[in-house]
GROMACS .gro file of C-alpha atoms in nm:
model
  163
    1TRP     CA    1  -0.652   2.663  -1.129
    2LEU     CA    2  -0.565   2.291  -1.112
    3GLU     CA    3  -0.481   2.053  -1.402
    4LYS     CA    4  -0.474   1.713  -1.336
    5THR     CA    5  -0.347   1.459  -1.592
    6PHE     CA    6  -0.363   1.088  -1.615
    7THR     CA    7  -0.164   0.829  -1.753
    8LEU     CA    8  -0.252   0.473  -1.793
    9TYR     CA    9   0.101   0.264  -1.907
   10GLY     CA   10  -0.009  -0.030  -2.143
   11ASN     CA   11   0.050  -0.373  -2.016
   12SER     CA   12   0.106  -0.236  -1.670
   13PRO     CA   13  -0.043  -0.198  -1.343
   14LEU     CA   14   0.166   0.148  -1.339
   15LEU     CA   15  -0.071   0.484  -1.333
   16GLU     CA   16   0.090   0.858  -1.379
   17LEU     CA   17  -0.102   1.128  -1.237
   18ARG     CA   18   0.053   1.483  -1.347
   19TYR     CA   19  -0.052   1.767  -1.174
   20ALA     CA   20   0.009   2.135  -1.304
   21LEU     CA   21  -0.094   2.430  -1.045
   22THR     CA   22  -0.153   2.740  -1.115
   23PHE     CA   23  -0.232   3.015  -0.847
   24LYS     CA   24  -0.241   3.408  -0.964
   25ASN     CA   25  -0.246   3.549  -0.551
   26TYR     CA   26  -0.446   3.373  -0.341
   27PRO     CA   27  -0.273   3.484  -0.025
   28GLU     CA   28  -0.484   3.273   0.167
   29ALA     CA   29  -0.352   2.959  -0.011
   30ASN     CA   30   0.007   2.830   0.084
   31ILE     CA   31   0.018   2.457   0.055
   32ILE     CA   32  -0.161   2.179  -0.137
   33ALA     CA   33  -0.199   1.842  -0.087
   34PRO     CA   34  -0.297   1.622  -0.408
   35ASP     CA   35  -0.491   1.362  -0.197
   36PRO     CA   36  -0.589   0.984  -0.329
   37LEU     CA   37  -0.851   0.784  -0.117
   38LEU     CA   38  -0.753   0.439  -0.048
   39GLU     CA   39  -0.955   0.145   0.013
   40LEU     CA   40  -0.754  -0.146  -0.078
   41GLY     CA   41  -0.930  -0.539  -0.159
   42LYS     CA   42  -1.332  -0.469  -0.068
   43ARG     CA   43  -1.305  -0.276   0.240
   44HIS     CA   44  -1.050  -0.095   0.441
   45TRP     CA   45  -1.009  -0.286   0.765
   46THR     CA   46  -0.718  -0.364   1.021
   47GLU     CA   47  -0.599  -0.650   0.745
   48ASP     CA   48  -0.458  -0.353   0.548
   49VAL     CA   49  -0.071  -0.268   0.629
   50PHE     CA   50   0.067   0.067   0.526
   51THR     CA   51   0.445   0.091   0.526
   52VAL     CA   52   0.621   0.467   0.509
   53PRO     CA   53   0.997   0.492   0.512
   54GLU     CA   54   1.064   0.733   0.773
   55GLU     CA   55   1.412   0.897   0.824
   56ASP     CA   56   1.476   0.636   1.095
   57GLY     CA   57   1.358   0.330   0.899
   58LEU     CA   58   1.032   0.116   0.766
   59HIS     CA   59   0.732   0.198   0.983
   60GLU     CA   60   0.391   0.000   0.947
   61TYR     CA   61   0.080   0.140   1.053
   62ARG     CA   62  -0.322   0.003   1.029
   63MET     CA   63  -0.634   0.149   1.096
   64LYS     CA   64  -0.770   0.165   1.472
   65PRO     CA   65  -1.179   0.088   1.403
   66GLU     CA   66  -1.228   0.266   1.739
   67ARG     CA   67  -1.083   0.601   1.589
   68TYR     CA   68  -0.977   0.846   1.351
   69TYR     CA   69  -0.638   1.001   1.316
   70GLY     CA   70  -0.348   1.141   1.104
   71ARG     CA   71   0.007   1.124   1.139
   72ILE     CA   72   0.311   1.384   0.991
   73PHE     CA   73   0.597   1.184   0.828
   74TYR     CA   74   0.913   1.323   0.767
   75GLN     CA   75   1.029   1.053   0.467
   76LYS     CA   76   1.426   1.009   0.304
   77GLU     CA   77   1.280   0.831   0.012
   78GLY     CA   78   0.930   0.934  -0.165
   79TRP     CA   79   0.661   0.625  -0.187
   80ASN     CA   80   0.431   0.508   0.059
   81ALA     CA   81   0.335   0.110   0.021
   82GLY     CA   82   0.002  -0.072   0.201
   83TYR     CA   83  -0.123  -0.420   0.126
   84ASP     CA   84  -0.412  -0.588   0.189
   85THR     CA   85  -0.292  -0.956   0.424
   86ARG     CA   86  -0.644  -1.110   0.315
   87GLU     CA   87  -0.674  -1.056  -0.060
   88ASP     CA   88  -0.311  -1.010  -0.167
   89ILE     CA   89  -0.360  -0.673  -0.307
   90THR     CA   90  -0.115  -0.397  -0.301
   91TYR     CA   91  -0.062  -0.024  -0.416
   92VAL     CA   92   0.284   0.143  -0.388
   93ALA     CA   93   0.262   0.533  -0.492
   94ALA     CA   94   0.583   0.720  -0.600
   95TYR     CA   95   0.655   1.125  -0.619
   96PRO     CA   96   0.920   1.361  -0.553
   97VAL     CA   97   1.017   1.343  -0.170
   98ASP     CA   98   1.226   1.711  -0.230
   99GLN     CA   99   0.926   1.866  -0.309
  100GLN     CA  100   0.690   1.802  -0.033
  101LEU     CA  101   0.682   1.988   0.313
  102PHE     CA  102   0.586   1.662   0.467
  103HIS     CA  103   0.377   1.336   0.405
  104HIS     CA  104   0.030   1.312   0.576
  105MET     CA  105  -0.139   0.991   0.640
  106TRP     CA  106  -0.530   0.994   0.754
  107MET     CA  107  -0.720   0.711   0.870
  108ASN     CA  108  -1.063   0.818   0.846
  109HIS     CA  109  -1.321   0.692   1.034
  110PRO     CA  110  -1.728   0.691   0.944
  111ILE     CA  111  -1.797   0.925   1.262
  112ASN     CA  112  -1.609   1.216   1.053
  113ASN     CA  113  -1.878   1.490   0.946
  114ASP     CA  114  -1.763   1.554   0.623
  115ALA     CA  115  -1.662   1.134   0.499
  116HIS     CA  116  -1.916   0.866   0.649
  117TYR     CA  117  -1.650   0.581   0.572
  118TYR     CA  118  -1.332   0.413   0.614
  119CYS     CA  119  -1.064   0.480   0.439
  120VAL     CA  120  -0.739   0.609   0.459
  121GLU     CA  121  -0.521   0.919   0.259
  122PHE     CA  122  -0.151   0.986   0.196
  123GLN     CA  123  -0.094   1.291   0.120
  124PRO     CA  124   0.227   1.433   0.012
  125TRP     CA  125   0.149   1.850   0.118
  126LEU     CA  126   0.340   2.069  -0.153
  127THR     CA  127   0.392   2.496  -0.083
  128ILE     CA  128   0.220   2.663  -0.353
  129TYR     CA  129   0.410   2.941  -0.527
  130ARG     CA  130   0.217   3.233  -0.655
  131LYS     CA  131   0.193   3.404  -0.979
  132SER     CA  132   0.347   3.053  -1.071
  133THR     CA  133   0.276   2.722  -1.206
  134THR     CA  134   0.383   2.403  -0.969
  135TYR     CA  135   0.428   2.060  -1.119
  136PHE     CA  136   0.402   1.760  -0.947
  137THR     CA  137   0.400   1.371  -1.063
  138TYR     CA  138   0.218   1.107  -0.817
  139TYR     CA  139   0.308   0.750  -0.945
  140MET     CA  140   0.065   0.445  -0.836
  141TRP     CA  141   0.145   0.073  -0.903
  142GLY     CA  142  -0.123  -0.175  -0.788
  143ALA     CA  143  -0.173  -0.539  -0.808
  144GLY     CA  144  -0.132  -0.868  -0.599
  145GLY     CA  145   0.144  -1.029  -0.399
  146PRO     CA  146   0.345  -0.825  -0.148
  147TRP     CA  147   0.437  -0.423  -0.192
  148GLU     CA  148   0.792  -0.470  -0.224
  149ASN     CA  149   0.757  -0.624  -0.496
  150GLY     CA  150   0.549  -0.313  -0.695
  151LEU     CA  151   0.843  -0.098  -0.492
  152LYS     CA  152   1.110  -0.291  -0.706
  153GLU     CA  153   0.925  -0.228  -1.026
  154LEU     CA  154   0.903   0.140  -0.966
  155ARG     CA  155   1.282   0.139  -0.858
  156GLN     CA  156   1.354  -0.023  -1.206
  157ARG     CA  157   1.158   0.285  -1.393
  158ASN     CA  158   1.398   0.555  -1.122
  159LEU     CA  159   1.050   0.683  -0.997
  160ILE     CA  160   1.170   0.663  -0.632
  161THR     CA  161   1.356   0.987  -0.543
  162THR     CA  162   1.524   1.015  -0.194
  163LYS     CA  163   1.651   1.325  -0.011
   0.00000   0.00000   0.00000
C-alpha cells in the first residue's frame, strides 16, 4: 500500500510529498524509489544543469542528447538541484539522506521503449521494511533564480539533512 500526501505551503514555492509505504509480505520487493520526473522550463535540454552534493564535493550533470544514462550517488547531504540556464528557473529537492541506500539520477531519452521523451529523474532508493509502514518525506522548491537561493531557503527551514 502506498499513500502519498501533497502539501503546498501558502505564499511559498515549497511542495511537500509525504509517503507512507506499507508492505504486508512481498518477498520480491526490497527497495522502492520515489521518482519525480523533471523537465525545467519549456523542455529538458542541455541548458539544464543538475547539481548533486556527493561525498567528495558538488558535481554538475547535463543531459547528453545522443544517449540516455544513469548514475548512482552517495551523498553527504540530502538534496539535489536543477537550474535551467536559459529560462532562469530552479528546483531544489530535499529528503532524509540517512534514510536512503543511495541516490540515482536517470537522464531519459526518446529511444527508451517505456518513455519516449527527454526528462531527468532523481530517485532516492529506500529499503522496504516488510510487515510495517515506512515513512519518507520529499520536499521540492521551485522558483526563478539560481538554485543556491532555493537551497538557502530549504536550509533556513531545517529541511537539509547531513550524514
